[in-house]
Amino acid sequence: MEGGGADLFADARFRWRTFGVALDTRVVEFEPGTRIAWIAEAFGIRAYHAWLITPLADGGCTILTEETQHGWIARIGRRLFPRRMEHWHQRWLEALAA
């Protein structure tokens, strides 16, 4: 996380790797406990990823996440690994539930 710290916030910037790609990321929407979205960019790819968190009466929540990607890296990845993104998003959600 640029500037240190571990918590996300509006306009936070961080760099991370996923699927072998190093992404420069900026939080563009941040409503604590209900919504977070970021734009991530690297050579040949630009992605927007949003998480909608809906609190439940029992103290739990439901999470809806959606991502869109543009660029030649995204197109190649989709052709070579057509279900990879869905698979790993499902794994992330299952890890959160656990």
PDB file of C-alpha atoms in Angstrom:
ATOM      1  CA  MET A   1       0.000   0.000   0.000  1.00  0.00           C
ATOM      2  CA  GLU A   2       1.446   3.371  -0.946  1.00  0.00           C
ATOM      3  CA  GLY A   3       2.209   5.366   2.159  1.00  0.00           C
ATOM      4  CA  GLY A   4       2.072   2.295   4.383  1.00  0.00           C
ATOM      5  CA  GLY A   5      -0.824   0.926   6.371  1.00  0.00           C
ATOM      6  CA  ALA A   6      -2.950  -2.124   5.828  1.00  0.00           C
ATOM      7  CA  ASP A   7      -6.491  -0.723   5.485  1.00  0.00           C
ATOM      8  CA  LEU A   8      -8.082   0.371   2.236  1.00  0.00           C
ATOM      9  CA  PHE A   9      -9.663   3.806   1.859  1.00  0.00           C
ATOM     10  CA  ALA A  10     -10.971   6.041  -0.930  1.00  0.00           C
ATOM     11  CA  ASP A  11      -8.192   6.776  -3.450  1.00  0.00           C
ATOM     12  CA  ALA A  12      -5.808   4.264  -1.802  1.00  0.00           C
ATOM     13  CA  ARG A  13      -3.151   3.011  -4.212  1.00  0.00           C
ATOM     14  CA  PHE A  14      -1.443  -0.329  -4.058  1.00  0.00           C
ATOM     15  CA  ARG A  15       0.478  -2.769  -6.238  1.00  0.00           C
ATOM     16  CA  TRP A  16      -0.161  -6.500  -6.242  1.00  0.00           C
ATOM     17  CA  ARG A  17       0.155  -9.594  -8.408  1.00  0.00           C
ATOM     18  CA  THR A  18      -2.602 -11.864  -9.618  1.00  0.00           C
ATOM     19  CA  PHE A  19      -2.538 -14.437 -12.416  1.00  0.00           C
ATOM     20  CA  GLY A  20       1.134 -13.570 -12.898  1.00  0.00           C
ATOM     21  CA  VAL A  21       0.453  -9.898 -13.668  1.00  0.00           C
ATOM     22  CA  ALA A  22       1.673  -6.992 -11.479  1.00  0.00           C
ATOM     23  CA  LEU A  23      -1.162  -4.463 -11.220  1.00  0.00           C
ATOM     24  CA  ASP A  24      -1.131  -0.808 -10.199  1.00  0.00           C
ATOM     25  CA  THR A  25      -4.438  -0.318  -8.424  1.00  0.00           C
ATOM     26  CA  ARG A  26      -6.484   2.636  -7.169  1.00  0.00           C
ATOM     27  CA  VAL A  27      -9.606   2.420  -5.000  1.00  0.00           C
ATOM     28  CA  VAL A  28     -12.289   4.454  -6.809  1.00  0.00           C
ATOM     29  CA  GLU A  29     -15.317   3.672  -4.634  1.00  0.00           C
ATOM     30  CA  PHE A  30     -15.239   3.106  -0.899  1.00  0.00           C
ATOM     31  CA  GLU A  31     -18.186   2.899   1.463  1.00  0.00           C
ATOM     32  CA  PRO A  32     -17.042   1.011   4.591  1.00  0.00           C
ATOM     33  CA  GLY A  33     -18.975  -2.188   5.110  1.00  0.00           C
ATOM     34  CA  THR A  34     -21.050  -1.857   1.929  1.00  0.00           C
ATOM     35  CA  ARG A  35     -18.997  -1.214  -1.221  1.00  0.00           C
ATOM     36  CA  ILE A  36     -15.487  -1.125  -2.596  1.00  0.00           C
ATOM     37  CA  ALA A  37     -14.299  -0.866  -6.170  1.00  0.00           C
ATOM     38  CA  TRP A  38     -10.935  -0.381  -7.795  1.00  0.00           C
ATOM     39  CA  ILE A  39      -9.309   0.136 -11.152  1.00  0.00           C
ATOM     40  CA  ALA A  40      -6.234  -2.003 -11.798  1.00  0.00           C
ATOM     41  CA  GLU A  41      -3.849  -1.446 -14.690  1.00  0.00           C
ATOM     42  CA  ALA A  42      -0.800  -3.092 -16.216  1.00  0.00           C
ATOM     43  CA  PHE A  43       0.711  -3.240 -19.676  1.00  0.00           C
ATOM     44  CA  GLY A  44      -2.048  -4.538 -21.974  1.00  0.00           C
ATOM     45  CA  ILE A  45      -4.851  -4.610 -19.403  1.00  0.00           C
ATOM     46  CA  ARG A  46      -7.236  -2.355 -17.507  1.00  0.00           C
ATOM     47  CA  ALA A  47      -9.742  -3.840 -15.073  1.00  0.00           C
ATOM     48  CA  TYR A  48     -12.577  -2.532 -12.906  1.00  0.00           C
ATOM     49  CA  HIS A  49     -13.560  -4.725  -9.955  1.00  0.00           C
ATOM     50  CA  ALA A  50     -16.433  -3.944  -7.573  1.00  0.00           C
ATOM     51  CA  TRP A  51     -17.618  -5.636  -4.381  1.00  0.00           C
ATOM     52  CA  LEU A  52     -21.121  -4.968  -3.014  1.00  0.00           C
ATOM     53  CA  ILE A  53     -21.551  -6.062   0.610  1.00  0.00           C
ATOM     54  CA  THR A  54     -25.091  -6.380   1.978  1.00  0.00           C
ATOM     55  CA  PRO A  55     -25.294  -6.802   5.765  1.00  0.00           C
ATOM     56  CA  LEU A  56     -27.767  -9.408   7.066  1.00  0.00           C
ATOM     57  CA  ALA A  57     -29.845  -9.275  10.243  1.00  0.00           C
ATOM     58  CA  ASP A  58     -27.896 -12.204  11.755  1.00  0.00           C
ATOM     59  CA  GLY A  59     -24.611 -10.279  11.577  1.00  0.00           C
ATOM     60  CA  GLY A  60     -23.432 -11.966   8.374  1.00  0.00           C
ATOM     61  CA  CYS A  61     -23.523 -10.525   4.884  1.00  0.00           C
ATOM     62  CA  THR A  62     -23.894 -11.374   1.232  1.00  0.00           C
ATOM     63  CA  ILE A  63     -21.276 -10.330  -1.292  1.00  0.00           C
ATOM     64  CA  LEU A  64     -21.770  -9.647  -4.973  1.00  0.00           C
ATOM     65  CA  THR A  65     -18.627  -9.067  -6.991  1.00  0.00           C
ATOM     66  CA  GLU A  66     -18.204  -8.210 -10.630  1.00  0.00           C
ATOM     67  CA  GLU A  67     -15.192  -7.460 -12.785  1.00  0.00           C
ATOM     68  CA  THR A  68     -14.668  -6.212 -16.283  1.00  0.00           C
ATOM     69  CA  GLN A  69     -11.386  -6.195 -18.170  1.00  0.00           C
ATOM     70  CA  HIS A  70     -10.178  -4.535 -21.336  1.00  0.00           C
ATOM     71  CA  GLY A  71      -6.988  -4.865 -23.354  1.00  0.00           C
ATOM     72  CA  TRP A  72      -5.086  -7.422 -25.348  1.00  0.00           C
ATOM     73  CA  ILE A  73      -3.789  -9.291 -22.267  1.00  0.00           C
ATOM     74  CA  ALA A  74      -7.379  -9.732 -21.057  1.00  0.00           C
ATOM     75  CA  ARG A  75      -8.481 -11.024 -24.474  1.00  0.00           C
ATOM     76  CA  ILE A  76      -5.610 -13.517 -24.696  1.00  0.00           C
ATOM     77  CA  GLY A  77      -6.196 -14.719 -21.126  1.00  0.00           C
ATOM     78  CA  ARG A  78      -9.906 -15.268 -21.823  1.00  0.00           C
ATOM     79  CA  ARG A  79      -9.098 -17.369 -24.893  1.00  0.00           C
ATOM     80  CA  LEU A  80      -6.382 -19.448 -23.229  1.00  0.00           C
ATOM     81  CA  PHE A  81      -8.139 -19.893 -19.855  1.00  0.00           C
ATOM     82  CA  PRO A  82     -11.870 -19.320 -20.488  1.00  0.00           C
ATOM     83  CA  ARG A  83     -13.128 -20.142 -16.939  1.00  0.00           C
ATOM     84  CA  ARG A  84     -10.100 -19.132 -14.848  1.00  0.00           C
ATOM     85  CA  MET A  85     -11.452 -15.765 -13.650  1.00  0.00           C
ATOM     86  CA  GLU A  86     -14.788 -17.210 -12.536  1.00  0.00           C
ATOM     87  CA  HIS A  87     -13.031 -20.099 -10.799  1.00  0.00           C
ATOM     88  CA  TRP A  88     -10.718 -17.863  -8.773  1.00  0.00           C
ATOM     89  CA  HIS A  89     -13.430 -15.343  -7.905  1.00  0.00           C
ATOM     90  CA  GLN A  90     -15.459 -18.239  -6.533  1.00  0.00           C
ATOM     91  CA  ARG A  91     -12.450 -19.404  -4.490  1.00  0.00           C
ATOM     92  CA  TRP A  92     -12.004 -15.866  -3.061  1.00  0.00           C
ATOM     93  CA  LEU A  93     -15.667 -15.763  -2.032  1.00  0.00           C
ATOM     94  CA  GLU A  94     -15.466 -19.222  -0.449  1.00  0.00           C
ATOM     95  CA  ALA A  95     -12.367 -18.150   1.497  1.00  0.00           C
ATOM     96  CA  LEU A  96     -14.211 -15.070   2.766  1.00  0.00           C
ATOM     97  CA  ALA A  97     -17.147 -17.248   3.860  1.00  0.00           C
ATOM     98  CA  ALA A  98     -14.813 -19.581   5.742  1.00  0.00           C
TER      99      ALA A  98
END
